[in-house]
Every structure is written in C-alpha cells, then in structure tokens.
Amino acid sequence: MKLRFDYNNMMEDSIGKEGIKESAFDKNAAAVAAAQKSVLDNRGKGWQEWCDLPFAPSAEIDELISYCGKIGKKAESFVVLGIGGSALGPLSVASSLLHLHHNELPKDKRKAPKLYVEDNVDPERMASLIDVLDLKTAYFNVVTKSGETSETLSQFLILYSMLKRELGKEEAKKHIIVTTTIGKGTLYDVAAKEGFKIYGVGKGVGGRFSVLSPVGLVAFAALGLDVKAMLAGAAAAAKSAEETDIRRNPALLTAFLQVEAMKAGKNVSVLMPYADSLKYMADFYCQLWAESLGKAEDLDGKTVHVGQTPAKALGVTDQHSQVQLYTEGPFDKVVTFLAVDEFRTTVVINDDKEVAACDFLKGHTLNELINAERKATEFALKKANRMNYTIYLPSVTEETIGELLMYFMYQTAFAGAMLNIDTFNQPGVEEGKKATFAMLGRAGYESKLAEVNAAVHKPEYIIG
Ligand code: PA5
C-alpha cells in the first residue's frame, strides 16, 4: 500500500487517559479477528460484491474505457444524474483528480469534458444547469441502482424530453447512458425499451459501496482518468485488508480504534483533508460512515442505536471555524486528517523586498505552509488530549485514490462487523423514499400516504 497511517494520537501513550490503552488490542483480539473473518468470508457474497470490484474482468473494463472514452472525446459536458451513493463517488473522485477549476479551463487546456454531478432536485439548480448546457454536446449518465429514485427519475424525464426536442429521438438516445441494476426497476425497463446504452450495477453492490463499479467508472473513463490504475490501488487496499496482524492492516486497525472511541463516548468522527482536491472525499466518507453504521438494531435484533456522526472539515479553512470546538469543546470527537506529501504543484511565497514585513513567510511555499498548519492543528489537538490520526497520501493520483476508497469501504465493513450490525442496509433512507412516492401519488403507496397524513402538525407549535 502507498498510504501511511499515524495513529499515535489515538493512544493513551500520547494523549493520556482520553486515549486507548495498549492492552485494548490483546483484550479485544478475538472479537477483532472474528469481525475481520466475517467480512473476509463474505467477500463477493450478498451485499459484499463491492469487494470484487477491483478484480472485475478486464474485458468488461476495456469495453467501458473504450465506449465511455469515445463519448468523453465527443462531449463538451458530461453530466451525472444520481443521488447519494450514485453521486458522491463520481463527485469525490473526479474532484480529487481533475484540475480544481476544471470546468472553467479553456477547452484546449481542459482535455476532457466539463463535469456536472447533479444530485439535488432544487428547481433553480436544474434551471441553471439547463442554462449552461449545450445539449448537442452534452452526454448523460443516469445512475440509480434501484432504478426507482424519484430525484434521479425526475431529472432524467426533464432532460430526456429536452434532448428529444432539440436533437430528435434517435440522436437523443445516443446521449444517454443508464447505470442501473440489470433486469430490475423502472429505469431499467425504460432504458431497455428506448435502447439506451446500459451498464449494470451488481445486485450485491450497494450505492455507497459502488464507486468502483460503472456508477463511478463510466464518468472516470469519459473524463480520461486512469481507471486501471484506480482499480490497482483499490486491489492493493483489498489485499492489505486480508492481513491478520492488525498493526499491518490499516482498515482493521482504524475500524477498531474508532469502535473503541465510540465505546468511550466519541460520537463524532471528523474527516479533515488538508487539500482542496480531497474536499469531497469527506462527503463520500460521511455518507459511507453514516448510512452504514447508524443503525437501530444489531444482528441479534437487539435495540442498540449505534453509530458515530461523521462531520466534514477542510484544512486549513476550518482551522478558522471548527478547530476551536475540536480543541476545547466536549471530548466527543475523533479527527482524521488526510495529508498529502507532494502536491501536484509548488507555489512559492514571493520574497518581495518592497514589503518590509512578513519575513517569516517569504521564500517558503504554500506547500510548506499547508503542511505546517496541519501539523500545528494535530499538535494543538494532542496538547488538548483529543483523539486524532493521520492518513498520508504520497500524492493524489488514480492509484492512491483507489486505495483510499477501498480502505474506507473495508474500514466501514470491519467497524460494522465489530458493532454486530447490518452495515449494508439503510431502512431509514428507504422510509423517506416510500413517503415521497406516497406524497406524489404513486400507485401502491396509498396506505403510506394515509400514514404520512396522520402525522399531525399542531398549529399551536407553529409560528408565523
Ligand atoms: O447508499 C445508498 O444506498 C443510497 O445513498 C443510495 O445510493 C441513494 O439513495 C440512491 O439510490 P439509487 O442509486 O437506487 O437511486
């Protein structure tokens, strides 16, 4: 693996009684080994098909790279329509690997289509998207694993009608790729009937674990990213998840540290990248950690209400916003830093002789400054006895991003197994989806509508 992990500041040795005792490793060794075994034994089965994604048959990957690569060459804009796991993977990875102002770059410098990941159904956002798209050169990946999600289906209906009006039906069809479960769901039926290009999401690949399936790969190939290097990085993380020595298995180790932290009342997990390119990785992590671990019942049917609230922060920006709370507020957080050794560029702070001040900054680089600030925050947290650990990426590349994604997914799976919960379901999300269907009058949801309407809002508790 290329990533490095420094967990000194999770331990009692470093932060005193707020830290984890060295003896916790021996005390919990059997439970940790059982959790690891249950995850590894289920690779490729049930809801753990995501474990196999880095090892997808090369013919499938080659076809996807070739087809989507050609689309990417023709496209001025590539639009992902999806929400939750169908959007955050493509968004976080593309944001990590593209120029930070990719869409604003002039065409000759951009070398890949503009990217839009449209997850929300805010009408102003849709209208704004339509304002900036030239439909003749816009291509769409409509992503919904279930094929039933109201947000994505609405976006599809709006844009497909516009495409047909503008380009005619036969041409419009060529602008749409559908990524969904083959043979199941409303979108699959429509796509098969209309003759869209379809990519499958494996039955056992849940939304938040799907980034390395066509849910993410279609966009990555269209953008000319190195899909194979990403899968190779993910494969390296999958290999390291097999390591039985916890000290050599970062996903198992940090799952264990987080679960121990939860037991000690650390109910908040902050992911704080010190790199703008990794800003949306925090969104990816937040969904993965929240939806997977926030559960009411354990696998034995016992009411547990477990989970750890994920929060996102950006270094250094949030040093001037959140860090005061992290160092002096309640002892309820674990902060995970994402650090980058080598940025893709170096920017020198000019040694401007005419400005007779700021001498301590002159001649240094922003690279030095951002990493010094990260170390300074880490030091401040340690001094205040706050749990934190750092994940180092040597640089942000397809390979290290693939590794990071797979590490996060294994970490989550191991933590879920340690908590004895179903990591892969999301009954709370499904409830909201059903209530939306009911309120929009979908057939078959009449009793759900009655239930929703029965939730009375008393006027005495409403102001204005
Ligand atoms: O992780 C999940 O399962 C969810 O966040 C889903 O990805 C999200 O609800 C969208 O579902 P779908 O892909 O079926 O449209």
Short mmCIF file of C-alpha atoms and ligand atoms in Angstrom, two decimals:
data_model
loop_
_atom_site.label_atom_id
_atom_site.label_comp_id
_atom_site.label_asym_id
_atom_site.label_seq_id
_atom_site.Cartn_x
_atom_site.Cartn_y
_atom_site.Cartn_z
CA MET A 1 0.00 0.00 0.00
CA LYS A 2 1.11 3.53 -0.70
CA LEU A 3 -0.90 5.21 2.08
CA ARG A 4 0.63 5.63 5.54
CA PHE A 5 -1.24 5.83 8.82
CA ASP A 6 -0.07 7.52 12.02
CA TYR A 7 -2.31 6.68 14.97
CA ASN A 8 -0.05 7.84 17.81
CA ASN A 9 -2.61 10.39 18.94
CA MET A 10 -5.30 7.76 19.41
CA MET A 11 -3.27 6.12 22.16
CA GLU A 12 -3.00 6.67 25.90
CA ASP A 13 0.75 6.98 25.48
CA SER A 14 0.24 10.23 23.58
CA ILE A 15 -2.97 11.80 24.90
CA GLY A 16 -3.28 10.33 28.37
CA LYS A 17 -6.49 8.96 29.78
CA GLU A 18 -8.56 10.10 26.77
CA GLY A 19 -6.55 7.67 24.62
CA ILE A 20 -6.84 3.95 24.01
CA LYS A 21 -4.83 1.66 26.24
CA GLU A 22 -2.26 -0.57 24.57
CA SER A 23 -3.84 -3.50 26.42
CA ALA A 24 -7.09 -2.98 24.44
CA PHE A 25 -5.50 -4.77 21.48
CA ASP A 26 -4.96 -8.01 23.38
CA LYS A 27 -8.23 -7.73 25.25
CA ASN A 28 -10.23 -7.47 22.01
CA ALA A 29 -8.08 -9.63 19.74
CA ALA A 30 -10.62 -12.45 19.44
CA ALA A 31 -13.54 -10.10 18.69
CA VAL A 32 -11.47 -8.20 16.12
CA ALA A 33 -10.37 -11.41 14.43
CA ALA A 34 -13.99 -12.64 14.31
CA ALA A 35 -15.15 -9.35 12.78
CA GLN A 36 -12.40 -9.48 10.17
CA LYS A 37 -13.23 -13.09 9.33
CA SER A 38 -16.92 -12.37 8.92
CA VAL A 39 -16.15 -9.61 6.40
CA LEU A 40 -13.49 -11.55 4.51
CA ASP A 41 -15.56 -14.76 4.39
CA ASN A 42 -18.41 -12.86 2.76
CA ARG A 43 -16.39 -11.17 0.01
CA GLY A 44 -18.30 -11.44 -3.25
CA LYS A 45 -21.43 -12.69 -1.47
CA GLY A 46 -24.69 -10.98 -0.50
CA TRP A 47 -24.15 -7.23 -0.17
CA GLN A 48 -20.39 -7.62 -0.34
CA GLU A 49 -19.98 -7.82 -4.11
CA TRP A 50 -18.16 -4.48 -3.82
CA CYS A 51 -15.14 -6.43 -2.54
CA ASP A 52 -14.76 -7.92 -6.04
CA LEU A 53 -14.93 -4.64 -7.96
CA PRO A 54 -11.15 -4.06 -8.20
CA PHE A 55 -10.88 -7.50 -9.80
CA ALA A 56 -13.58 -7.06 -12.48
CA PRO A 57 -12.90 -9.00 -15.70
CA SER A 58 -10.52 -6.98 -17.87
CA ALA A 59 -12.75 -7.39 -20.97
CA GLU A 60 -15.56 -5.56 -19.12
CA ILE A 61 -13.23 -2.77 -18.04
CA ASP A 62 -11.70 -2.46 -21.51
CA GLU A 63 -15.14 -2.15 -23.12
CA LEU A 64 -16.17 0.52 -20.60
CA ILE A 65 -12.97 2.51 -21.08
CA SER A 66 -13.30 2.32 -24.84
CA TYR A 67 -17.04 3.20 -25.09
CA CYS A 68 -17.04 5.93 -22.44
CA GLY A 69 -13.67 7.25 -23.59
CA LYS A 70 -15.16 7.84 -27.05
CA ILE A 71 -18.17 9.61 -25.51
CA GLY A 72 -15.75 11.75 -23.49
CA LYS A 73 -13.94 12.82 -26.65
CA LYS A 74 -17.20 13.94 -28.30
CA ALA A 75 -18.66 15.59 -25.21
CA GLU A 76 -18.31 19.20 -24.19
CA SER A 77 -20.17 18.36 -20.95
CA PHE A 78 -20.62 15.09 -19.10
CA VAL A 79 -23.48 15.07 -16.63
CA VAL A 80 -24.05 12.52 -13.89
CA LEU A 81 -27.66 12.33 -12.72
CA GLY A 82 -27.87 10.47 -9.42
CA ILE A 83 -28.05 10.97 -5.68
CA GLY A 84 -26.43 9.55 -2.54
CA GLY A 85 -24.09 6.72 -3.42
CA SER A 86 -24.88 7.24 -7.08
CA ALA A 87 -23.39 10.75 -6.99
CA LEU A 88 -20.86 11.08 -4.18
CA GLY A 89 -18.40 8.54 -5.59
CA PRO A 90 -18.18 10.19 -9.01
CA LEU A 91 -18.08 13.66 -7.43
CA SER A 92 -15.40 12.95 -4.83
CA VAL A 93 -13.08 11.07 -7.16
CA ALA A 94 -13.37 13.42 -10.12
CA SER A 95 -12.83 16.43 -7.84
CA SER A 96 -9.69 14.78 -6.48
CA LEU A 97 -8.16 14.12 -9.84
CA LEU A 98 -9.25 16.94 -12.12
CA HIS A 99 -7.93 20.49 -12.18
CA LEU A 100 -9.55 22.34 -9.28
CA HIS A 101 -11.24 24.75 -11.72
CA HIS A 102 -11.74 22.10 -14.39
CA ASN A 103 -14.99 23.43 -15.84
CA GLU A 104 -13.64 26.97 -16.18
CA LEU A 105 -10.48 25.95 -18.03
CA PRO A 106 -10.38 26.89 -21.71
CA LYS A 107 -11.10 23.90 -23.93
CA ASP A 108 -7.53 23.39 -25.18
CA LYS A 109 -6.25 23.17 -21.62
CA ARG A 110 -9.14 21.08 -20.27
CA LYS A 111 -8.69 17.99 -22.50
CA ALA A 112 -11.83 16.37 -21.02
CA PRO A 113 -15.49 17.33 -20.93
CA LYS A 114 -16.82 19.63 -18.26
CA LEU A 115 -18.31 17.59 -15.42
CA TYR A 116 -21.60 18.21 -13.66
CA VAL A 117 -22.79 15.90 -10.88
CA GLU A 118 -26.43 16.76 -10.33
CA ASP A 119 -27.67 15.19 -7.14
CA ASN A 120 -30.24 17.62 -5.83
CA VAL A 121 -33.66 18.42 -7.27
CA ASP A 122 -33.63 22.09 -6.40
CA PRO A 123 -35.54 23.62 -9.36
CA GLU A 124 -33.12 26.56 -9.54
CA ARG A 125 -30.21 24.17 -9.84
CA MET A 126 -31.87 22.29 -12.71
CA ALA A 127 -32.73 25.55 -14.48
CA SER A 128 -29.14 26.74 -14.02
CA LEU A 129 -27.77 23.50 -15.45
CA ILE A 130 -30.02 23.84 -18.48
CA ASP A 131 -28.77 27.41 -18.91
CA VAL A 132 -25.15 26.32 -19.21
CA LEU A 133 -25.52 23.08 -21.21
CA ASP A 134 -25.34 22.85 -24.97
CA LEU A 135 -27.45 19.74 -25.44
CA LYS A 136 -25.80 18.93 -28.78
CA THR A 137 -22.55 18.21 -26.96
CA ALA A 138 -23.88 17.12 -23.55
CA TYR A 139 -23.85 13.44 -22.57
CA PHE A 140 -25.55 11.97 -19.52
CA ASN A 141 -25.01 9.04 -17.19
CA VAL A 142 -28.30 8.38 -15.38
CA VAL A 143 -27.30 6.44 -12.29
CA THR A 144 -29.71 4.71 -9.96
CA LYS A 145 -29.09 1.28 -8.59
CA SER A 146 -32.74 0.73 -7.68
CA GLY A 147 -33.99 2.41 -10.84
CA GLU A 148 -36.74 3.90 -8.70
CA THR A 149 -35.33 7.00 -7.03
CA SER A 150 -37.68 9.96 -7.53
CA GLU A 151 -34.92 12.57 -7.76
CA THR A 152 -33.00 10.80 -10.49
CA LEU A 153 -36.08 9.74 -12.46
CA SER A 154 -37.34 13.34 -12.42
CA GLN A 155 -34.02 14.68 -13.68
CA PHE A 156 -34.00 12.02 -16.40
CA LEU A 157 -37.55 12.85 -17.53
CA ILE A 158 -36.79 16.57 -17.76
CA LEU A 159 -33.55 16.21 -19.66
CA TYR A 160 -34.56 13.36 -21.98
CA SER A 161 -37.60 15.38 -23.15
CA MET A 162 -35.36 18.36 -23.82
CA LEU A 163 -32.82 16.23 -25.68
CA LYS A 164 -35.56 14.76 -27.88
CA ARG A 165 -36.95 18.21 -28.67
CA GLU A 166 -33.52 19.56 -29.52
CA LEU A 167 -31.90 16.60 -31.26
CA GLY A 168 -34.71 14.27 -32.31
CA LYS A 169 -35.33 10.93 -30.65
CA GLU A 170 -32.71 8.81 -32.41
CA GLU A 171 -29.87 11.25 -31.68
CA ALA A 172 -31.14 11.95 -28.14
CA LYS A 173 -30.85 8.27 -27.24
CA LYS A 174 -27.15 8.32 -28.09
CA HIS A 175 -26.57 10.99 -25.45
CA ILE A 176 -27.79 8.82 -22.59
CA ILE A 177 -26.06 6.07 -20.68
CA VAL A 178 -28.01 4.35 -17.92
CA THR A 179 -26.26 2.70 -14.98
CA THR A 180 -28.67 0.55 -13.00
CA THR A 181 -29.44 -2.99 -11.88
CA ILE A 182 -29.83 -5.12 -14.99
CA GLY A 183 -33.33 -6.55 -15.35
CA LYS A 184 -34.85 -4.70 -12.40
CA GLY A 185 -36.54 -1.38 -11.75
CA THR A 186 -38.38 1.32 -13.64
CA LEU A 187 -35.28 2.88 -15.18
CA TYR A 188 -34.02 -0.44 -16.50
CA ASP A 189 -37.39 -1.08 -18.19
CA VAL A 190 -37.33 2.39 -19.80
CA ALA A 191 -33.70 2.06 -20.87
CA ALA A 192 -34.23 -1.37 -22.41
CA LYS A 193 -37.31 -0.14 -24.29
CA GLU A 194 -35.68 3.06 -25.52
CA GLY A 195 -32.44 1.30 -26.44
CA PHE A 196 -30.04 3.31 -24.26
CA LYS A 197 -26.55 2.04 -23.57
CA ILE A 198 -26.81 0.29 -20.20
CA TYR A 199 -24.15 -0.55 -17.63
CA GLY A 200 -25.02 -2.85 -14.74
CA VAL A 201 -24.54 -2.30 -11.03
CA GLY A 202 -24.07 -5.70 -9.41
CA LYS A 203 -27.07 -6.87 -7.35
CA GLY A 204 -24.88 -7.05 -4.26
CA VAL A 205 -23.24 -3.63 -4.67
CA GLY A 206 -24.99 -1.02 -2.52
CA GLY A 207 -24.99 2.66 -3.53
CA ARG A 208 -22.34 3.87 -1.09
CA PHE A 209 -20.08 0.92 -1.97
CA SER A 210 -20.50 1.34 -5.74
CA VAL A 211 -17.91 3.94 -6.75
CA LEU A 212 -15.61 1.36 -8.35
CA SER A 213 -18.48 -0.10 -10.40
CA PRO A 214 -19.82 1.63 -13.55
CA VAL A 215 -21.52 4.07 -11.13
CA GLY A 216 -18.15 5.82 -10.95
CA LEU A 217 -16.13 4.23 -13.73
CA VAL A 218 -18.34 5.45 -16.59
CA ALA A 219 -17.65 9.08 -15.66
CA PHE A 220 -13.98 8.43 -14.89
CA ALA A 221 -13.44 6.85 -18.31
CA ALA A 222 -15.33 9.67 -20.04
CA LEU A 223 -13.05 12.14 -18.26
CA GLY A 224 -9.95 10.27 -19.40
CA LEU A 225 -8.90 9.24 -15.89
CA ASP A 226 -6.77 6.13 -15.49
CA VAL A 227 -9.40 3.61 -14.44
CA LYS A 228 -6.99 0.69 -14.35
CA ALA A 229 -4.58 2.47 -12.01
CA MET A 230 -7.51 3.29 -9.72
CA LEU A 231 -8.57 -0.37 -9.64
CA ALA A 232 -4.96 -1.41 -8.99
CA GLY A 233 -4.83 0.95 -6.00
CA ALA A 234 -8.12 -0.48 -4.73
CA ALA A 235 -6.78 -4.02 -5.18
CA ALA A 236 -3.77 -3.13 -3.01
CA ALA A 237 -6.09 -1.94 -0.23
CA ALA A 238 -8.19 -5.10 -0.58
CA LYS A 239 -5.03 -7.18 -0.17
CA SER A 240 -3.99 -5.30 2.93
CA ALA A 241 -7.47 -5.89 4.43
CA GLU A 242 -6.55 -9.61 4.47
CA GLU A 243 -3.57 -9.07 6.78
CA THR A 244 -4.23 -10.80 10.09
CA ASP A 245 -1.75 -8.68 12.07
CA ILE A 246 -3.91 -5.68 12.96
CA ARG A 247 -0.83 -3.39 13.07
CA ARG A 248 -0.29 -4.05 9.39
CA ASN A 249 -3.93 -3.74 8.38
CA PRO A 250 -4.97 -0.05 8.38
CA ALA A 251 -8.66 -0.67 7.68
CA LEU A 252 -8.97 -3.18 10.53
CA LEU A 253 -6.81 -1.11 12.85
CA THR A 254 -8.65 2.17 12.38
CA ALA A 255 -12.05 0.44 12.49
CA PHE A 256 -11.02 -0.97 15.86
CA LEU A 257 -9.73 2.38 17.12
CA GLN A 258 -12.95 4.11 16.04
CA VAL A 259 -15.14 1.46 17.68
CA GLU A 260 -13.12 1.75 20.90
CA ALA A 261 -13.50 5.52 20.66
CA MET A 262 -17.28 5.14 20.23
CA LYS A 263 -17.42 2.98 23.35
CA ALA A 264 -15.66 5.83 25.16
CA GLY A 265 -18.31 8.33 24.03
CA LYS A 266 -16.56 9.77 20.98
CA ASN A 267 -19.75 10.10 18.98
CA VAL A 268 -18.42 12.35 16.24
CA SER A 269 -15.95 11.41 13.51
CA VAL A 270 -14.47 14.39 11.68
CA LEU A 271 -12.70 13.87 8.38
CA MET A 272 -10.42 16.80 7.71
CA PRO A 273 -8.47 16.73 4.44
CA TYR A 274 -5.65 19.25 4.13
CA ALA A 275 -6.03 19.50 0.36
CA ASP A 276 -8.81 21.08 -1.67
CA SER A 277 -8.61 18.19 -4.10
CA LEU A 278 -9.79 15.89 -1.28
CA LYS A 279 -12.57 18.16 -0.04
CA TYR A 280 -15.37 15.98 -1.46
CA MET A 281 -13.72 12.82 -0.13
CA ALA A 282 -15.13 13.98 3.18
CA ASP A 283 -18.64 13.89 1.66
CA PHE A 284 -18.02 10.37 0.38
CA TYR A 285 -16.76 9.29 3.79
CA CYS A 286 -19.64 10.95 5.64
CA GLN A 287 -22.26 9.05 3.66
CA LEU A 288 -20.42 5.74 3.92
CA TRP A 289 -19.88 6.03 7.68
CA ALA A 290 -23.33 7.47 8.48
CA GLU A 291 -25.57 5.20 6.41
CA SER A 292 -23.57 2.09 7.16
CA LEU A 293 -23.10 2.41 10.91
CA GLY A 294 -26.16 4.39 12.05
CA LYS A 295 -28.48 1.52 12.96
CA ALA A 296 -31.27 0.92 15.46
CA GLU A 297 -30.88 -2.84 15.79
CA ASP A 298 -27.99 -5.25 15.87
CA LEU A 299 -27.88 -8.57 14.04
CA ASP A 300 -29.49 -10.32 17.03
CA GLY A 301 -32.50 -7.99 16.88
CA LYS A 302 -31.42 -6.06 19.97
CA THR A 303 -32.14 -2.31 20.02
CA VAL A 304 -28.73 -0.62 20.00
CA HIS A 305 -28.97 2.77 18.25
CA VAL A 306 -25.29 2.77 17.34
CA GLY A 307 -23.29 4.97 15.02
CA GLN A 308 -20.87 7.82 15.04
CA THR A 309 -21.90 11.11 13.44
CA PRO A 310 -19.48 11.94 10.64
CA ALA A 311 -18.56 15.55 10.04
CA LYS A 312 -16.52 17.17 7.31
CA ALA A 313 -13.94 19.88 7.71
CA LEU A 314 -11.34 21.30 5.36
CA GLY A 315 -7.83 22.20 6.38
CA VAL A 316 -6.76 24.94 6.69
CA THR A 317 -10.07 26.70 6.07
CA ASP A 318 -11.85 25.17 9.06
CA GLN A 319 -8.98 25.93 11.43
CA HIS A 320 -10.59 29.36 11.41
CA SER A 321 -14.05 27.92 12.03
CA GLN A 322 -14.25 24.46 13.64
CA VAL A 323 -10.94 23.79 15.37
CA GLN A 324 -11.76 25.89 18.43
CA LEU A 325 -14.58 23.43 19.13
CA TYR A 326 -12.38 20.42 18.42
CA THR A 327 -9.69 21.50 20.88
CA GLU A 328 -11.81 22.93 23.71
CA GLY A 329 -15.36 21.61 23.29
CA PRO A 330 -16.68 18.27 24.50
CA PHE A 331 -14.41 15.22 24.41
CA ASP A 332 -16.69 13.56 21.87
CA LYS A 333 -14.70 13.56 18.64
CA VAL A 334 -12.12 11.66 16.65
CA VAL A 335 -10.44 13.78 13.99
CA THR A 336 -8.96 12.03 10.95
CA PHE A 337 -6.59 14.16 8.91
CA LEU A 338 -5.89 13.46 5.25
CA ALA A 339 -2.40 14.71 4.44
CA VAL A 340 -0.69 14.97 1.06
CA ASP A 341 3.12 14.72 0.91
CA GLU A 342 3.61 16.00 -2.63
CA PHE A 343 1.07 18.37 -4.15
CA ARG A 344 0.79 18.46 -7.93
CA THR A 345 2.30 21.90 -7.98
CA THR A 346 4.53 24.10 -5.85
CA VAL A 347 3.71 27.73 -5.18
CA VAL A 348 6.41 29.95 -3.69
CA ILE A 349 5.52 32.81 -1.37
CA ASN A 350 7.39 35.64 -3.09
CA ASP A 351 10.30 37.25 -1.33
CA ASP A 352 9.01 40.77 -2.05
CA LYS A 353 11.75 43.18 -0.93
CA GLU A 354 9.40 46.16 -1.17
CA VAL A 355 7.16 44.76 1.56
CA ALA A 356 9.13 45.30 4.75
CA ALA A 357 7.18 42.74 6.77
CA CYS A 358 6.01 39.11 6.78
CA ASP A 359 9.66 37.98 6.68
CA PHE A 360 8.81 34.66 8.32
CA LEU A 361 6.70 33.73 5.28
CA LYS A 362 8.97 34.93 2.49
CA GLY A 363 10.69 32.28 0.44
CA HIS A 364 8.59 29.46 1.86
CA THR A 365 5.99 27.67 -0.25
CA LEU A 366 2.25 27.25 0.20
CA ASN A 367 3.06 23.53 0.25
CA GLU A 368 5.16 24.05 3.38
CA LEU A 369 2.55 26.34 4.90
CA ILE A 370 -0.42 23.98 4.49
CA ASN A 371 1.50 21.03 5.90
CA ALA A 372 2.90 23.11 8.76
CA GLU A 373 -0.65 24.18 9.60
CA ARG A 374 -1.83 20.58 9.56
CA LYS A 375 0.94 19.57 11.93
CA ALA A 376 0.14 22.58 14.09
CA THR A 377 -3.52 21.54 14.35
CA GLU A 378 -2.52 17.98 15.10
CA PHE A 379 -0.21 19.30 17.83
CA ALA A 380 -2.95 21.52 19.29
CA LEU A 381 -5.35 18.56 19.40
CA LYS A 382 -2.76 16.33 21.00
CA LYS A 383 -1.96 19.00 23.57
CA ALA A 384 -5.66 19.18 24.41
CA ASN A 385 -5.75 15.37 24.66
CA ARG A 386 -8.07 14.95 21.67
CA MET A 387 -8.10 11.75 19.65
CA ASN A 388 -6.79 12.14 16.11
CA TYR A 389 -4.94 10.18 13.46
CA THR A 390 -3.48 11.00 10.07
CA ILE A 391 -3.68 9.23 6.73
CA TYR A 392 -0.84 10.27 4.42
CA LEU A 393 -1.20 10.12 0.64
CA PRO A 394 2.21 10.37 -1.04
CA SER A 395 0.39 12.27 -3.81
CA VAL A 396 -3.15 12.43 -5.17
CA THR A 397 -3.27 10.04 -8.12
CA GLU A 398 -5.70 7.48 -9.50
CA GLU A 399 -3.79 4.79 -7.64
CA THR A 400 -3.80 6.45 -4.22
CA ILE A 401 -7.44 7.49 -4.60
CA GLY A 402 -8.42 3.91 -5.49
CA GLU A 403 -6.55 2.76 -2.40
CA LEU A 404 -8.21 5.36 -0.18
CA LEU A 405 -11.71 4.45 -1.40
CA MET A 406 -11.22 0.75 -0.81
CA TYR A 407 -9.61 1.43 2.58
CA PHE A 408 -12.67 3.47 3.62
CA MET A 409 -15.04 0.72 2.48
CA TYR A 410 -13.17 -2.02 4.33
CA GLN A 411 -12.79 0.17 7.42
CA THR A 412 -16.57 0.68 7.42
CA ALA A 413 -17.31 -3.00 6.87
CA PHE A 414 -14.95 -4.02 9.69
CA ALA A 415 -16.43 -1.42 12.05
CA GLY A 416 -19.97 -2.63 11.23
CA ALA A 417 -18.93 -6.22 11.94
CA MET A 418 -17.38 -5.17 15.27
CA LEU A 419 -20.65 -3.42 16.14
CA ASN A 420 -22.58 -6.56 15.08
CA ILE A 421 -24.90 -4.61 12.80
CA ASP A 422 -26.07 -4.88 9.20
CA THR A 423 -23.62 -2.46 7.57
CA PHE A 424 -25.22 -2.68 4.17
CA ASN A 425 -28.88 -1.80 4.67
CA GLN A 426 -30.45 1.65 5.03
CA PRO A 427 -34.02 1.28 6.36
CA GLY A 428 -34.09 4.91 7.45
CA VAL A 429 -33.39 6.11 3.90
CA GLU A 430 -35.93 3.71 2.39
CA GLU A 431 -38.64 5.06 4.71
CA GLY A 432 -38.17 8.56 3.29
CA LYS A 433 -38.19 7.27 -0.28
CA LYS A 434 -41.52 5.49 0.30
CA ALA A 435 -43.07 8.58 1.90
CA THR A 436 -42.02 10.63 -1.15
CA PHE A 437 -43.65 8.11 -3.52
CA ALA A 438 -46.82 8.31 -1.41
CA MET A 439 -46.97 12.11 -1.42
CA LEU A 440 -46.51 12.22 -5.20
CA GLY A 441 -49.39 9.78 -5.64
CA ARG A 442 -47.53 6.66 -6.82
CA ALA A 443 -49.86 3.67 -7.12
CA GLY A 444 -49.42 1.09 -4.35
CA TYR A 445 -48.43 3.66 -1.70
CA GLU A 446 -51.96 4.63 -0.56
CA SER A 447 -51.57 3.30 2.98
CA LYS A 448 -48.19 5.05 3.31
CA LEU A 449 -49.90 8.29 2.28
CA ALA A 450 -52.51 7.80 4.99
CA GLU A 451 -49.69 7.21 7.49
CA VAL A 452 -47.85 10.37 6.36
CA ASN A 453 -51.03 12.45 6.52
CA ALA A 454 -51.77 11.16 10.00
CA ALA A 455 -48.58 12.82 11.29
CA VAL A 456 -50.39 15.94 12.52
CA HIS A 457 -48.66 19.32 12.78
CA LYS A 458 -50.49 21.13 15.60
CA PRO A 459 -51.00 24.84 14.84
CA GLU A 460 -50.03 25.75 18.43
CA TYR A 461 -46.49 24.62 17.70
CA ILE A 462 -46.15 26.68 14.51
CA ILE A 463 -45.13 30.35 14.46
CA GLY A 464 -45.92 32.69 11.59
O1 PA5 B 1 -26.02 4.28 -0.38
C1 PA5 B 1 -27.18 4.14 -0.71
O2 PA5 B 1 -27.70 3.03 -0.83
C2 PA5 B 1 -28.05 5.35 -1.00
O3 PA5 B 1 -27.42 6.54 -0.68
C3 PA5 B 1 -28.38 5.35 -2.49
O4 PA5 B 1 -27.21 5.42 -3.24
C4 PA5 B 1 -29.28 6.53 -2.84
O5 PA5 B 1 -30.43 6.51 -2.06
C5 PA5 B 1 -29.68 6.47 -4.32
O6 PA5 B 1 -30.27 5.24 -4.62
P1 PA5 B 1 -30.34 4.71 -6.09
O7 PA5 B 1 -28.96 4.50 -6.59
O8 PA5 B 1 -31.12 3.45 -6.01
O9 PA5 B 1 -31.04 5.76 -6.89
#
